[in-house]
Amino acid sequence: MYAVIMAGGSGTRFWPYSRNSRPKQLLSILGDTNMLQMTVDRLRKINLVKDIFIVTRQDLADAIKNEIEGVRPENIIIEPEGKNTAPCIGLSALRIQQLDPDAVMGIFPADHLIIGHKKFSTAVRTSYQLAKENHSIVTIGIKPTFPSTAYGYIQYDSDSEPEFHNAYRLKTFAEKPHRALAERFIKSGDFLWNAGMFIWKTSTLMENMKLHMPELYEHLIAIRSRIDQEQNFSDIWREIKPESIDYGLMEKVGNHSYVIAADFQWNDLGSWDAVYNVASKKSSGNVVRGDGLILSGKNNFIQTRDRFTAVVGMENVVVINTPDATLVVSRDQVESVKDVVEWLKKNDRTELL
């Protein structure tokens, strides 16, 4: 199997620590190793992974080549610009088909936390077998442990595929729900968290894109011709409409799609509150990373770099301090940090991006 890591995101929910030139996937959010390197290391431990590719933006390519170990420079795939996950995955499939027209390809996010490597490896192996032997479209879902409103969900048919461990036919995808709906999902027992991981044969992917995403497919065929002639394809890429793989393809493939119900520990680390939830805490529930102090407060998160930061008499607050910017946000509003980044863009505060 060829593994592809999607590493072109901007990590706006982690502002001001995450910046355009140094987004979340290149940061050491947990421990001393950056998130992308953790993902590469995790995949290298799986025997059936033949090679690893990283798809990213042009402006991040040099940093990835210089800093990430275990991936050859020629395995860095460059997107001319971000177009959401479906075009990104299609471009990666073209690259892998140059090596093996009938290869099995796995898609993995660059910046998720996974604990329980044996269970993760088992889920990947089952997905690989299902994709290779049945020519199926496969995704990996996570058995939910609480009614999260921060994750998307996958509904599955409770009748499992007997030949493949924890494999179920996929019914539908659901956007991040409100609290009451998330609770109903959990109570129903047939929903999983959407972990954004996919496994399929490249030939199966392209056949289904031709059927369900014909406009994107035609663009990819034109790009393949340019690649074969070692020509630039940026003009074709600009014509592609951004679209996610979930809604562009996965919801349309019907009986050909499966989800693996996995039970390894997983967190997409999609916000500062997600980092708070997995961090070691004091008895007060506070987390202080760097030079900081919390008095008469509980359940707070401080991350500070080169500046002493004090919080007094507050609860459930995130404070992020960098040399040129400070973020103070309620833990239940951390998803809105991306709106700060949008404001900075609109107001030409590029020095803070």
CSV table of C-alpha atoms in Angstrom, one decimal:
chain,number,residue,atom,x,y,z
A,1,MET,CA,0.0,0.0,0.0
A,2,TYR,CA,1.1,3.5,-0.8
A,3,ALA,CA,0.3,6.0,2.0
A,4,VAL,CA,-0.5,9.6,1.3
A,5,ILE,CA,-0.5,12.2,4.0
A,6,MET,CA,-2.5,15.4,3.4
A,7,ALA,CA,-0.4,18.2,4.8
A,8,GLY,CA,-1.5,21.4,3.0
A,9,GLY,CA,-3.8,22.9,5.7
A,10,SER,CA,-3.3,26.3,7.4
A,11,GLY,CA,-4.3,25.4,10.9
A,12,THR,CA,-6.3,28.6,11.5
A,13,ARG,CA,-7.9,27.3,14.7
A,14,PHE,CA,-4.4,27.2,16.3
A,15,TRP,CA,-3.6,30.9,15.7
A,16,PRO,CA,-1.5,32.7,16.9
A,17,TYR,CA,0.8,29.7,17.4
A,18,SER,CA,0.0,28.4,13.9
A,19,ARG,CA,0.9,30.7,11.0
A,20,ASN,CA,0.9,30.4,7.2
A,21,SER,CA,4.6,29.7,7.1
A,22,ARG,CA,4.4,27.3,10.1
A,23,PRO,CA,1.0,25.7,10.2
A,24,LYS,CA,-0.3,23.2,12.7
A,25,GLN,CA,1.1,20.1,11.0
A,26,LEU,CA,4.7,21.4,11.4
A,27,LEU,CA,4.3,22.4,15.1
A,28,SER,CA,5.1,20.3,18.1
A,29,ILE,CA,1.6,20.5,19.6
A,30,LEU,CA,2.3,17.4,21.8
A,31,GLY,CA,5.8,16.7,23.0
A,32,ASP,CA,8.9,17.4,21.0
A,33,THR,CA,7.9,16.0,17.6
A,34,ASN,CA,5.8,17.8,15.1
A,35,MET,CA,2.5,16.4,14.1
A,36,LEU,CA,3.5,15.5,10.5
A,37,GLN,CA,6.6,13.6,11.7
A,38,MET,CA,4.4,11.7,14.2
A,39,THR,CA,2.1,10.7,11.3
A,40,VAL,CA,5.0,9.6,9.1
A,41,ASP,CA,6.6,7.6,12.0
A,42,ARG,CA,3.2,5.9,12.7
A,43,LEU,CA,2.8,4.8,9.1
A,44,ARG,CA,6.4,3.6,8.8
A,45,LYS,CA,5.7,1.0,11.5
A,46,ILE,CA,3.0,-0.7,9.3
A,47,ASN,CA,4.7,-3.5,7.3
A,48,LEU,CA,2.2,-3.3,4.3
A,49,VAL,CA,3.0,0.4,3.7
A,50,LYS,CA,5.4,0.2,0.7
A,51,ASP,CA,6.1,4.0,0.5
A,52,ILE,CA,4.9,7.3,1.9
A,53,PHE,CA,3.9,10.5,0.0
A,54,ILE,CA,3.1,13.9,1.4
A,55,VAL,CA,0.8,16.3,-0.6
A,56,THR,CA,1.1,19.9,0.4
A,57,ARG,CA,1.4,23.6,-0.7
A,58,GLN,CA,4.4,24.9,-2.6
A,59,ASP,CA,5.4,27.3,0.2
A,60,LEU,CA,5.6,24.4,2.7
A,61,ALA,CA,7.5,22.0,0.5
A,62,ASP,CA,11.0,23.1,1.4
A,63,ALA,CA,10.3,23.0,5.2
A,64,ILE,CA,8.9,19.5,4.8
A,65,LYS,CA,11.8,18.3,2.7
A,66,ASN,CA,14.3,19.7,5.3
A,67,GLU,CA,12.5,18.6,8.5
A,68,ILE,CA,10.6,15.4,7.9
A,69,GLU,CA,12.5,12.2,8.0
A,70,GLY,CA,11.4,9.0,6.3
A,71,VAL,CA,9.9,10.5,3.2
A,72,ARG,CA,12.0,11.0,0.0
A,73,PRO,CA,12.0,14.5,-1.5
A,74,GLU,CA,10.6,13.2,-4.8
A,75,ASN,CA,7.6,11.9,-2.8
A,76,ILE,CA,6.5,15.5,-2.0
A,77,ILE,CA,3.4,16.2,-4.2
A,78,ILE,CA,2.7,19.9,-4.7
A,79,GLU,CA,-0.8,21.3,-5.0
A,80,PRO,CA,-0.8,24.6,-7.0
A,81,GLU,CA,-3.4,25.9,-4.5
A,82,GLY,CA,-5.8,24.4,-2.0
A,83,LYS,CA,-9.0,22.9,-3.5
A,84,ASN,CA,-10.3,20.8,-0.5
A,85,THR,CA,-9.7,17.1,-0.2
A,86,ALA,CA,-11.2,15.5,-3.4
A,87,PRO,CA,-8.8,17.3,-5.9
A,88,CYS,CA,-5.9,16.8,-3.5
A,89,ILE,CA,-6.6,13.0,-3.4
A,90,GLY,CA,-7.1,12.8,-7.1
A,91,LEU,CA,-3.8,14.5,-7.8
A,92,SER,CA,-2.1,12.1,-5.4
A,93,ALA,CA,-3.7,9.1,-7.2
A,94,LEU,CA,-2.2,10.3,-10.5
A,95,ARG,CA,1.3,10.3,-9.0
A,96,ILE,CA,0.9,6.8,-7.5
A,97,GLN,CA,-0.5,5.4,-10.7
A,98,GLN,CA,2.7,6.4,-12.5
A,99,LEU,CA,4.4,3.8,-10.2
A,100,ASP,CA,1.7,1.2,-10.1
A,101,PRO,CA,-1.6,1.5,-12.1
A,102,ASP,CA,-3.4,-0.9,-9.8
A,103,ALA,CA,-1.9,0.2,-6.4
A,104,VAL,CA,-3.8,0.4,-3.2
A,105,MET,CA,-3.7,3.9,-1.8
A,106,GLY,CA,-4.3,5.1,1.8
A,107,ILE,CA,-5.2,8.7,2.7
A,108,PHE,CA,-4.3,10.0,6.1
A,109,PRO,CA,-4.5,13.5,7.8
A,110,ALA,CA,-1.2,15.0,8.8
A,111,ASP,CA,-2.0,16.2,12.3
A,112,HIS,CA,-4.2,13.7,14.3
A,113,LEU,CA,-3.4,12.0,17.6
A,114,ILE,CA,-3.6,8.2,17.6
A,115,ILE,CA,-3.0,6.0,20.6
A,116,GLY,CA,-3.0,2.2,20.2
A,117,HIS,CA,-0.8,1.4,17.3
A,118,LYS,CA,-1.8,-2.3,17.1
A,119,LYS,CA,-5.5,-1.5,16.8
A,120,PHE,CA,-4.7,1.2,14.2
A,121,SER,CA,-2.5,-1.2,12.2
A,122,THR,CA,-5.3,-3.8,12.3
A,123,ALA,CA,-7.9,-1.3,11.0
A,124,VAL,CA,-5.5,-0.2,8.1
A,125,ARG,CA,-4.8,-3.9,7.3
A,126,THR,CA,-8.5,-4.8,7.2
A,127,SER,CA,-9.2,-1.7,5.0
A,128,TYR,CA,-6.4,-2.7,2.7
A,129,GLN,CA,-7.8,-6.2,2.3
A,130,LEU,CA,-11.3,-5.0,1.6
A,131,ALA,CA,-10.0,-2.5,-1.0
A,132,LYS,CA,-7.8,-4.9,-2.7
A,133,GLU,CA,-10.0,-8.0,-2.8
A,134,ASN,CA,-13.4,-6.4,-3.2
A,135,HIS,CA,-12.4,-3.3,-5.1
A,136,SER,CA,-14.2,-1.3,-2.4
A,137,ILE,CA,-14.1,2.3,-1.3
A,138,VAL,CA,-13.2,2.1,2.4
A,139,THR,CA,-13.0,4.7,5.2
A,140,ILE,CA,-12.0,4.3,8.9
A,141,GLY,CA,-14.4,5.5,11.5
A,142,ILE,CA,-13.9,5.7,15.3
A,143,LYS,CA,-16.2,4.3,17.9
A,144,PRO,CA,-17.4,7.4,19.8
A,145,THR,CA,-16.8,7.7,23.5
A,146,PHE,CA,-18.9,10.8,24.1
A,147,PRO,CA,-21.3,13.0,22.1
A,148,SER,CA,-18.8,15.3,20.5
A,149,THR,CA,-20.0,18.4,18.6
A,150,ALA,CA,-16.5,18.9,17.1
A,151,TYR,CA,-16.4,15.9,14.8
A,152,GLY,CA,-18.3,14.8,11.8
A,153,TYR,CA,-20.1,11.4,12.0
A,154,ILE,CA,-20.5,8.4,9.7
A,155,GLN,CA,-23.7,6.2,9.9
A,156,TYR,CA,-23.3,2.6,9.0
A,157,ASP,CA,-25.4,-0.5,8.4
A,158,SER,CA,-25.2,-2.6,11.6
A,159,ASP,CA,-25.0,-5.8,9.5
A,160,SER,CA,-21.2,-6.4,9.3
A,161,GLU,CA,-19.2,-7.9,6.4
A,162,PRO,CA,-18.4,-11.4,7.9
A,163,GLU,CA,-15.1,-11.9,6.1
A,164,PHE,CA,-13.6,-8.5,7.2
A,165,HIS,CA,-13.3,-7.6,10.9
A,166,ASN,CA,-15.4,-4.6,12.0
A,167,ALA,CA,-16.3,-3.7,8.4
A,168,TYR,CA,-19.8,-2.3,7.7
A,169,ARG,CA,-21.6,-0.9,4.7
A,170,LEU,CA,-21.6,2.9,4.8
A,171,LYS,CA,-24.9,4.7,4.9
A,172,THR,CA,-24.2,8.5,5.2
A,173,PHE,CA,-22.0,11.2,6.5
A,174,ALA,CA,-23.2,13.9,8.9
A,175,GLU,CA,-21.7,17.3,9.5
A,176,LYS,CA,-20.6,18.4,13.0
A,177,PRO,CA,-23.9,18.2,15.0
A,178,HIS,CA,-25.4,20.3,17.8
A,179,ARG,CA,-25.3,18.7,21.2
A,180,ALA,CA,-28.8,17.1,21.2
A,181,LEU,CA,-28.2,15.6,17.8
A,182,ALA,CA,-24.8,14.2,18.8
A,183,GLU,CA,-26.4,12.6,21.8
A,184,ARG,CA,-29.0,10.9,19.5
A,185,PHE,CA,-26.2,9.7,17.3
A,186,ILE,CA,-24.5,8.1,20.2
A,187,LYS,CA,-27.7,6.6,21.6
A,188,SER,CA,-28.6,5.0,18.2
A,189,GLY,CA,-25.4,3.0,18.2
A,190,ASP,CA,-24.8,3.1,14.5
A,191,PHE,CA,-22.7,6.2,14.2
A,192,LEU,CA,-18.9,6.6,14.2
A,193,TRP,CA,-16.6,9.6,14.3
A,194,ASN,CA,-15.3,10.6,10.8
A,195,ALA,CA,-11.5,10.3,11.1
A,196,GLY,CA,-10.8,11.4,7.5
A,197,MET,CA,-8.9,8.3,6.6
A,198,PHE,CA,-9.6,6.4,3.3
A,199,ILE,CA,-8.2,3.3,1.5
A,200,TRP,CA,-8.9,2.2,-2.1
A,201,LYS,CA,-7.3,1.0,-5.2
A,202,THR,CA,-6.3,4.0,-7.3
A,203,SER,CA,-8.1,2.4,-10.3
A,204,THR,CA,-11.3,2.0,-8.1
A,205,LEU,CA,-11.0,5.7,-7.0
A,206,MET,CA,-10.6,6.9,-10.6
A,207,GLU,CA,-13.5,4.8,-11.9
A,208,ASN,CA,-15.8,6.2,-9.2
A,209,MET,CA,-14.6,9.8,-9.8
A,210,LYS,CA,-15.4,9.3,-13.5
A,211,LEU,CA,-18.9,8.2,-12.5
A,212,HIS,CA,-19.7,10.6,-9.6
A,213,MET,CA,-17.3,13.5,-10.1
A,214,PRO,CA,-17.0,13.7,-13.9
A,215,GLU,CA,-15.9,17.4,-14.0
A,216,LEU,CA,-13.0,16.7,-11.6
A,217,TYR,CA,-12.2,13.5,-13.4
A,218,GLU,CA,-11.8,15.3,-16.8
A,219,HIS,CA,-9.6,17.9,-15.2
A,220,LEU,CA,-7.4,15.1,-13.7
A,221,ILE,CA,-7.1,13.3,-17.0
A,222,ALA,CA,-5.9,16.6,-18.6
A,223,ILE,CA,-3.4,17.1,-15.7
A,224,ARG,CA,-2.2,13.5,-16.2
A,225,SER,CA,-1.3,14.4,-19.8
A,226,ARG,CA,0.6,17.4,-18.6
A,227,ILE,CA,2.5,15.4,-16.0
A,228,ASP,CA,3.4,12.8,-18.6
A,229,GLN,CA,4.9,15.5,-20.7
A,230,GLU,CA,6.5,17.2,-17.7
A,231,GLN,CA,4.5,20.3,-18.3
A,232,ASN,CA,3.0,22.8,-15.8
A,233,PHE,CA,-0.7,22.2,-15.0
A,234,SER,CA,-1.5,25.2,-12.8
A,235,ASP,CA,-3.9,26.7,-15.4
A,236,ILE,CA,-6.0,23.5,-15.3
A,237,TRP,CA,-5.9,23.3,-11.5
A,238,ARG,CA,-7.3,26.8,-11.3
A,239,GLU,CA,-10.4,25.7,-13.1
A,240,ILE,CA,-11.1,22.9,-10.5
A,241,LYS,CA,-14.0,23.6,-8.1
A,242,PRO,CA,-13.1,22.9,-4.4
A,243,GLU,CA,-14.9,19.9,-3.1
A,244,SER,CA,-14.5,17.4,-0.2
A,245,ILE,CA,-14.1,13.7,-0.8
A,246,ASP,CA,-16.9,13.0,1.7
A,247,TYR,CA,-19.6,14.7,-0.2
A,248,GLY,CA,-18.2,14.6,-3.7
A,249,LEU,CA,-17.7,10.9,-3.7
A,250,MET,CA,-18.2,8.9,-0.5
A,251,GLU,CA,-21.9,9.6,-0.1
A,252,LYS,CA,-22.6,8.6,-3.8
A,253,VAL,CA,-20.9,5.2,-4.0
A,254,GLY,CA,-23.6,3.3,-2.2
A,255,ASN,CA,-23.0,-0.4,-1.7
A,256,HIS,CA,-19.4,-0.1,-2.9
A,257,SER,CA,-18.4,1.8,0.3
A,258,TYR,CA,-17.5,0.4,3.6
A,259,VAL,CA,-16.4,1.8,7.0
A,260,ILE,CA,-14.2,0.1,9.5
A,261,ALA,CA,-15.4,0.6,13.1
A,262,ALA,CA,-12.1,1.2,14.9
A,263,ASP,CA,-11.6,1.6,18.6
A,264,PHE,CA,-8.1,3.0,18.9
A,265,GLN,CA,-7.9,6.3,20.8
A,266,TRP,CA,-8.2,9.2,18.3
A,267,ASN,CA,-8.3,12.9,18.5
A,268,ASP,CA,-8.1,15.2,15.5
A,269,LEU,CA,-6.6,17.9,17.7
A,270,GLY,CA,-8.8,20.4,15.8
A,271,SER,CA,-8.7,23.2,18.4
A,272,TRP,CA,-7.0,24.5,21.5
A,273,ASP,CA,-9.7,22.8,23.6
A,274,ALA,CA,-8.8,19.5,22.0
A,275,VAL,CA,-5.2,20.0,23.1
A,276,TYR,CA,-6.5,20.9,26.6
A,277,ASN,CA,-8.5,17.7,26.8
A,278,VAL,CA,-5.5,15.4,26.1
A,279,ALA,CA,-2.9,17.4,28.2
A,280,SER,CA,-1.8,16.5,31.7
A,281,LYS,CA,-3.6,18.6,34.2
A,282,LYS,CA,-3.1,19.8,37.7
A,283,SER,CA,-5.7,19.1,40.4
A,284,SER,CA,-7.4,22.4,39.5
A,285,GLY,CA,-7.8,21.2,36.0
A,286,ASN,CA,-5.4,23.9,34.8
A,287,VAL,CA,-2.7,23.4,32.1
A,288,VAL,CA,0.3,25.8,31.9
A,289,ARG,CA,2.8,25.3,29.1
A,290,GLY,CA,5.6,27.7,29.3
A,291,ASP,CA,6.2,30.5,31.8
A,292,GLY,CA,2.8,31.1,33.3
A,293,LEU,CA,0.7,31.2,36.5
A,294,ILE,CA,-2.9,30.7,37.3
A,295,LEU,CA,-4.4,31.9,40.6
A,296,SER,CA,-7.9,31.3,41.9
A,297,GLY,CA,-9.0,29.7,38.6
A,298,LYS,CA,-9.7,26.3,37.2
A,299,ASN,CA,-9.9,24.4,33.9
A,300,ASN,CA,-7.8,27.0,32.1
A,301,PHE,CA,-5.2,26.4,29.4
A,302,ILE,CA,-2.1,28.7,29.0
A,303,GLN,CA,0.5,28.4,26.3
A,304,THR,CA,3.1,31.1,26.3
A,305,ARG,CA,6.4,31.5,24.5
A,306,ASP,CA,9.0,33.9,25.9
A,307,ARG,CA,6.5,36.0,27.9
A,308,PHE,CA,5.3,35.4,31.4
A,309,THR,CA,1.5,35.1,31.4
A,310,ALA,CA,-0.8,35.2,34.5
A,311,VAL,CA,-4.5,34.4,34.7
A,312,VAL,CA,-6.4,35.3,37.9
A,313,GLY,CA,-9.9,34.3,38.9
A,314,MET,CA,-11.0,32.9,35.6
A,315,GLU,CA,-12.4,29.5,34.5
A,316,ASN,CA,-12.5,27.6,31.2
A,317,VAL,CA,-10.3,30.1,29.4
A,318,VAL,CA,-7.6,29.5,26.8
A,319,VAL,CA,-4.7,32.0,26.7
A,320,ILE,CA,-2.1,31.8,23.9
A,321,ASN,CA,0.8,34.2,24.0
A,322,THR,CA,3.4,34.6,21.3
A,323,PRO,CA,5.9,37.5,20.8
A,324,ASP,CA,3.6,39.4,18.5
A,325,ALA,CA,0.0,38.4,19.4
A,326,THR,CA,-2.1,37.2,22.3
A,327,LEU,CA,-5.3,35.2,22.1
A,328,VAL,CA,-7.8,35.0,25.0
A,329,VAL,CA,-10.9,32.8,24.3
A,330,SER,CA,-13.5,30.9,26.2
A,331,ARG,CA,-12.9,27.1,25.8
A,332,ASP,CA,-16.4,26.7,24.4
A,333,GLN,CA,-15.6,29.3,21.7
A,334,VAL,CA,-12.3,28.0,20.4
A,335,GLU,CA,-13.8,27.0,17.0
A,336,SER,CA,-14.3,30.7,16.4
A,337,VAL,CA,-10.5,31.4,16.4
A,338,LYS,CA,-10.6,30.9,12.7
A,339,ASP,CA,-12.8,34.0,12.5
A,340,VAL,CA,-10.0,36.0,14.0
A,341,VAL,CA,-7.8,34.8,11.1
A,342,GLU,CA,-10.4,35.8,8.6
A,343,TRP,CA,-10.6,39.3,10.2
A,344,LEU,CA,-6.8,39.6,9.9
A,345,LYS,CA,-7.0,38.7,6.2
A,346,LYS,CA,-9.7,41.1,5.4
A,347,ASN,CA,-7.9,43.9,7.2
A,348,ASP,CA,-4.5,43.2,5.6
A,349,ARG,CA,-2.8,42.3,8.8
A,350,THR,CA,-0.5,40.0,6.9
A,351,GLU,CA,2.3,40.3,9.5
A,352,LEU,CA,0.1,38.4,11.9
A,353,LEU,CA,-0.7,35.6,9.5
